[in-house]
């Protein structure tokens, strides 16, 4: 996680410096605000990665003396086939459409669909025939 934290923190520095230079040079508030907010978002992600990297053991990606074989092994469980991401994408698109045209009834409906599909994706392997005991 140290590598990821470094990348995002360097992006933060770049965005803040670019916002300062752009703000002084162009005197245009919208672009300056966008660059400053981008710097804030990358600082948030970089800070999270830095915080997590201090609390976990060094991964092979973080050590300079590691070999390729050090990263071998099980990385976790990944679903071989699932329809929930498709439903999640459809409900997110519906929410975007509802917000773009500001239909409050459609926002509520899309919000309900989003909650159902997120729940289905999260609990896919905890209930029904796919449950692991």
XYZ file of N, CA and C in Angstrom:
399
model
N 0.802 -1.186 0.000
C 0.000 0.000 0.000
C 0.854 1.264 0.000
N 2.107 1.125 0.330
C 2.973 2.309 0.359
C 3.156 2.889 -1.043
N 3.234 2.024 -2.045
C 3.403 2.490 -3.416
C 2.169 3.264 -3.860
N 0.986 2.719 -3.550
C -0.248 3.396 -3.932
C -0.371 4.739 -3.211
N -0.005 4.770 -1.930
C -0.055 6.026 -1.175
C 0.883 7.056 -1.785
N 2.065 6.622 -2.175
C 3.024 7.540 -2.786
C 2.484 8.104 -4.103
N 1.899 7.249 -4.915
C 1.357 7.700 -6.205
C 0.264 8.748 -5.995
N -0.683 8.465 -5.106
C -1.777 9.404 -4.896
C -1.315 10.681 -4.214
N -0.345 10.579 -3.318
C 0.164 11.791 -2.675
C 0.935 12.660 -3.671
N 1.657 12.040 -4.611
C 2.311 12.823 -5.664
C 1.275 13.487 -6.572
N 0.191 12.787 -6.862
C -0.894 13.389 -7.638
C -1.519 14.564 -6.889
N -1.611 14.447 -5.571
C -2.130 15.545 -4.760
C -1.257 16.781 -4.895
N 0.049 16.583 -4.756
C 0.977 17.709 -4.878
C 0.869 18.334 -6.261
N 0.799 17.505 -7.292
C 0.671 18.029 -8.652
C -0.609 18.840 -8.814
N -1.734 18.323 -8.335
C -3.004 19.031 -8.495
C -3.011 20.361 -7.745
N -2.447 20.383 -6.556
C -2.427 21.624 -5.782
C -1.514 22.656 -6.450
N -0.334 22.213 -6.897
C 0.575 23.141 -7.586
C -0.064 23.627 -8.887
N -0.691 22.728 -9.620
C -1.357 23.120 -10.863
C -2.499 24.090 -10.583
N -3.236 23.883 -9.483
C -4.324 24.799 -9.132
C -3.778 26.186 -8.807
N -2.657 26.240 -8.085
C -2.058 27.535 -7.757
C -1.571 28.254 -9.012
N -0.839 27.543 -9.849
C -0.314 28.149 -11.081
C -1.456 28.565 -11.998
N -2.443 27.705 -12.153
C -3.568 28.009 -13.028
C -4.379 29.182 -12.487
N -4.578 29.199 -11.172
C -5.344 30.285 -10.572
C -4.667 31.636 -10.724
N -3.341 31.662 -10.573
C -2.610 32.919 -10.720
C -2.522 33.331 -12.185
N -2.267 32.364 -13.043
C -2.036 32.661 -14.451
C -3.343 32.964 -15.198
N -4.340 32.114 -15.043
C -5.564 32.259 -15.834
C -6.620 33.125 -15.157
N -6.574 33.221 -13.855
C -7.572 33.972 -13.084
C -8.995 33.513 -13.415
N -9.151 32.218 -13.481
C -10.428 31.621 -13.827
C -10.834 30.707 -12.665
N -11.929 31.002 -11.968
C -12.232 30.288 -10.729
C -12.708 28.842 -10.891
N -13.360 28.520 -11.997
C -13.935 27.184 -12.128
C -12.843 26.129 -12.300
N -11.888 26.389 -13.176
C -10.787 25.441 -13.356
C -9.923 25.318 -12.115
N -9.705 26.439 -11.443
C -8.925 26.418 -10.206
C -9.629 25.594 -9.146
N -10.934 25.767 -9.042
C -11.712 24.987 -8.075
C -11.672 23.503 -8.415
N -11.797 23.174 -9.694
C -11.759 21.772 -10.105
C -10.408 21.140 -9.772
N -9.334 21.853 -10.026
C -8.007 21.318 -9.705
C -7.812 21.191 -8.193
N -8.286 22.169 -7.439
C -8.157 22.096 -5.979
C -8.976 20.942 -5.411
N -10.186 20.746 -5.917
C -11.006 19.625 -5.460
C -10.397 18.284 -5.872
N -9.801 18.226 -7.055
C -9.108 17.000 -7.466
C -7.949 16.701 -6.533
N -7.228 17.747 -6.141
C -6.155 17.565 -5.169
C -6.679 17.078 -3.838
N -7.821 17.594 -3.407
C -8.414 17.135 -2.154
C -8.848 15.680 -2.215
N -9.430 15.276 -3.343
C -9.865 13.883 -3.476
C -8.680 12.922 -3.523
N -7.627 13.299 -4.249
C -6.456 12.422 -4.281
C -5.754 12.404 -2.927
N -5.832 13.508 -2.180
C -5.271 13.520 -0.825
C -6.052 12.588 0.089
N -7.362 12.540 -0.089
C -8.196 11.643 0.701
C -7.825 10.185 0.445
N -7.670 9.820 -0.822
C -7.325 8.443 -1.169
C -5.896 8.122 -0.732
N -4.963 9.042 -0.992
C -3.577 8.818 -0.577
C -3.438 8.720 0.924
N -4.183 9.541 1.652
C -4.151 9.455 3.109
C -4.697 8.144 3.615
N -5.763 7.643 2.985
C -6.306 6.346 3.377
C -5.296 5.228 3.137
N -4.677 5.228 1.951
C -3.681 4.199 1.663
C -2.491 4.291 2.615
N -2.065 5.492 2.935
C -0.952 5.663 3.866
C -1.344 5.158 5.250
N -2.570 5.469 5.680
C -3.056 5.027 6.986
C -3.111 3.507 7.051
N -3.620 2.872 6.000
C -3.722 1.413 5.976
C -2.338 0.776 5.884
N -1.427 1.375 5.123
C -0.094 0.779 4.953
C 0.695 0.751 6.252
N 0.388 1.630 7.175
C 1.075 1.624 8.465
C 0.575 0.499 9.357
N -0.615 -0.021 9.088
C -1.222 -1.003 9.968
C -1.156 -2.441 9.455
N -0.714 -2.653 8.239
C -0.606 -4.011 7.706
C 0.858 -4.333 7.449
N 1.140 -5.612 7.339
C 2.501 -6.033 7.017
C 2.834 -5.633 5.585
N 4.115 -5.481 5.330
C 4.555 -5.093 3.981
C 4.215 -6.202 2.992
N 3.624 -5.820 1.885
C 3.308 -6.770 0.828
C 4.529 -6.946 -0.060
N 4.555 -7.969 -0.901
C 5.690 -8.123 -1.823
C 5.878 -6.906 -2.724
N 4.802 -6.230 -3.078
C 4.886 -5.044 -3.926
C 5.592 -3.891 -3.226
N 5.594 -3.903 -1.906
C 6.172 -2.808 -1.137
C 7.640 -3.025 -0.782
N 8.131 -4.255 -0.948
C 9.520 -4.556 -0.576
C 10.403 -4.545 -1.814
N 11.578 -3.958 -1.699
C 12.503 -3.887 -2.835
C 13.233 -5.212 -3.064
N 13.356 -6.050 -2.025
C 14.091 -7.306 -2.150
C 13.194 -8.501 -2.473
N 11.933 -8.267 -2.807
C 11.025 -9.388 -3.043
C 11.202 -9.959 -4.451
N 10.816 -11.197 -4.578
C 10.845 -11.908 -5.857
C 9.411 -12.036 -6.382
N 9.285 -12.414 -7.631
C 7.962 -12.596 -8.227
C 7.204 -13.698 -7.507
N 7.902 -14.744 -7.096
C 7.268 -15.867 -6.423
C 6.693 -15.480 -5.062
N 7.162 -14.392 -4.473
C 6.623 -13.963 -3.180
C 5.164 -13.548 -3.284
N 4.729 -13.139 -4.449
C 3.343 -12.734 -4.643
C 2.433 -13.878 -5.056
N 2.961 -15.088 -5.155
C 2.163 -16.235 -5.585
C 1.239 -16.680 -4.457
N 0.218 -17.394 -4.821
C -0.702 -17.926 -3.823
C -2.107 -17.420 -4.057
N -2.963 -17.763 -3.128
C -4.363 -17.393 -3.245
C -4.539 -15.909 -2.951
N -5.244 -15.222 -3.828
C -5.486 -13.797 -3.656
C -6.854 -13.509 -3.075
N -7.714 -14.493 -3.071
C -9.054 -14.309 -2.541
C -10.066 -15.038 -3.399
N -11.334 -14.872 -3.059
C -12.406 -15.511 -3.805
C -13.029 -14.510 -4.764
N -13.138 -14.887 -6.011
C -13.756 -14.035 -7.018
C -14.890 -14.818 -7.661
N -16.021 -14.179 -7.761
C -17.207 -14.833 -8.291
C -16.999 -15.228 -9.750
N -17.236 -16.496 -10.093
C -17.046 -16.912 -11.480
C -18.107 -16.343 -12.415
N -19.325 -16.186 -11.940
C -20.391 -15.647 -12.781
C -21.459 -15.058 -11.882
N -21.850 -13.844 -12.174
C -22.866 -13.181 -11.372
C -23.602 -12.172 -12.244
N -24.917 -12.114 -12.056
C -25.724 -11.140 -12.784
C -25.932 -9.860 -11.988
N -25.523 -9.839 -10.730
C -25.750 -8.664 -9.897
C -25.016 -7.415 -10.391
N -23.785 -7.503 -10.897
C -23.155 -6.275 -11.406
C -23.926 -5.640 -12.559
N -24.548 -6.446 -13.389
C -25.352 -5.910 -14.485
C -26.558 -5.155 -13.946
N -27.243 -5.743 -12.967
C -28.368 -5.069 -12.338
C -27.951 -3.807 -11.609
N -26.778 -3.851 -10.982
C -26.253 -2.682 -10.290
C -25.957 -1.559 -11.282
N -25.388 -1.907 -12.426
C -25.101 -0.904 -13.451
C -26.398 -0.308 -14.003
N -27.407 -1.136 -14.216
C -28.685 -0.620 -14.709
C -29.340 0.311 -13.696
N -29.311 -0.070 -12.426
C -29.945 0.792 -11.423
C -29.137 2.069 -11.214
N -27.816 2.025 -11.341
C -27.009 3.248 -11.252
C -27.281 4.154 -12.450
N -27.450 3.570 -13.632
C -27.790 4.364 -14.808
C -29.172 4.986 -14.661
N -30.093 4.241 -14.093
C -31.429 4.780 -13.849
C -31.367 5.933 -12.845
N -30.529 5.799 -11.822
C -30.369 6.877 -10.849
C -29.757 8.115 -11.521
N -28.778 7.912 -12.367
C -28.186 9.033 -13.089
C -29.203 9.732 -13.980
N -30.026 8.957 -14.649
C -31.081 9.523 -15.490
C -32.093 10.293 -14.648
N -32.462 9.725 -13.511
C -33.437 10.378 -12.634
C -32.885 11.680 -12.074
N -31.605 11.701 -11.739
C -31.002 12.925 -11.219
C -30.785 13.956 -12.324
N -30.471 13.497 -13.524
C -30.234 14.427 -14.630
C -31.511 15.173 -15.007
N -32.641 14.483 -15.015
C -33.909 15.116 -15.379
C -34.735 15.516 -14.168
N -34.229 15.237 -12.995
C -34.837 15.534 -11.694
C -36.306 15.104 -11.631
N -36.454 13.758 -11.622
C -37.747 13.139 -11.361
C -37.676 12.543 -9.955
N -38.235 13.213 -8.955
C -38.118 12.708 -7.575
C -38.672 11.294 -7.396
N -39.756 10.967 -8.076
C -40.316 9.624 -7.955
C -39.369 8.585 -8.529
N -38.652 8.935 -9.598
C -37.703 8.004 -10.200
C -36.429 7.900 -9.364
N -36.069 8.986 -8.667
C -34.919 8.942 -7.752
C -35.203 7.936 -6.641
N -36.409 7.981 -6.088
C -36.764 7.030 -5.025
C -36.782 5.595 -5.540
N -37.348 5.399 -6.715
C -37.404 4.061 -7.298
C -35.998 3.541 -7.606
N -35.173 4.381 -8.211
C -33.802 3.971 -8.527
C -33.004 3.732 -7.247
N -33.247 4.535 -6.216
C -32.579 4.319 -4.929
C -32.937 2.968 -4.336
N -34.202 2.597 -4.436
C -34.629 1.282 -3.951
C -33.958 0.174 -4.766
N -33.921 0.333 -6.086
C -33.252 -0.662 -6.928
C -31.763 -0.752 -6.599
N -31.136 0.405 -6.369
C -29.719 0.407 -6.009
C -29.476 -0.351 -4.713
N -30.296 -0.090 -3.707
C -30.133 -0.793 -2.431
C -30.347 -2.295 -2.587
N -31.322 -2.690 -3.394
C -31.568 -4.117 -3.602
C -30.403 -4.785 -4.331
N -29.895 -4.141 -5.371
C -28.803 -4.771 -6.126
C -27.495 -4.765 -5.341
N -27.250 -3.729 -4.559
C -26.051 -3.722 -3.717
C -26.151 -4.833 -2.683
N -27.326 -4.968 -2.065
C -27.525 -6.058 -1.104
C -27.384 -7.423 -1.752
N -27.929 -7.568 -2.955
C -27.796 -8.844 -3.654
C -26.356 -9.176 -3.973
N -25.590 -8.171 -4.388
C -24.178 -8.399 -4.697
C -23.385 -8.731 -3.445
N -23.665 -8.034 -2.352
C -22.918 -8.268 -1.116
C -23.209 -9.628 -0.503
N -24.482 -10.032 -0.531
C -24.878 -11.254 0.156
C -25.119 -12.422 -0.786
N -24.557 -12.361 -1.984
C -24.773 -13.397 -2.990
C -24.334 -14.776 -2.510
N -23.249 -14.859 -1.801
C -22.719 -16.151 -1.379
C -23.002 -16.445 0.087
N -23.970 -15.739 0.683
C -24.347 -16.007 2.052
C -25.746 -16.620 2.186
N -26.530 -16.577 1.112
C -27.896 -17.101 1.152
C -28.128 -17.992 -0.068
N -29.145 -18.825 0.033
C -29.568 -19.640 -1.092
C -28.624 -20.787 -1.398
N -28.634 -21.231 -2.664
C -27.868 -22.403 -3.070
C -26.366 -22.154 -3.073
N -25.936 -20.902 -3.108
C -24.504 -20.596 -3.129
C -23.918 -20.382 -1.752
N -24.704 -20.560 -0.701
C -24.244 -20.280 0.664
C -23.116 -21.235 1.049
N -22.057 -20.648 1.619
C -20.954 -21.444 2.135
C -21.172 -21.606 3.635
N -21.068 -22.833 4.117
C -21.272 -23.029 5.548
C -20.001 -23.407 6.264
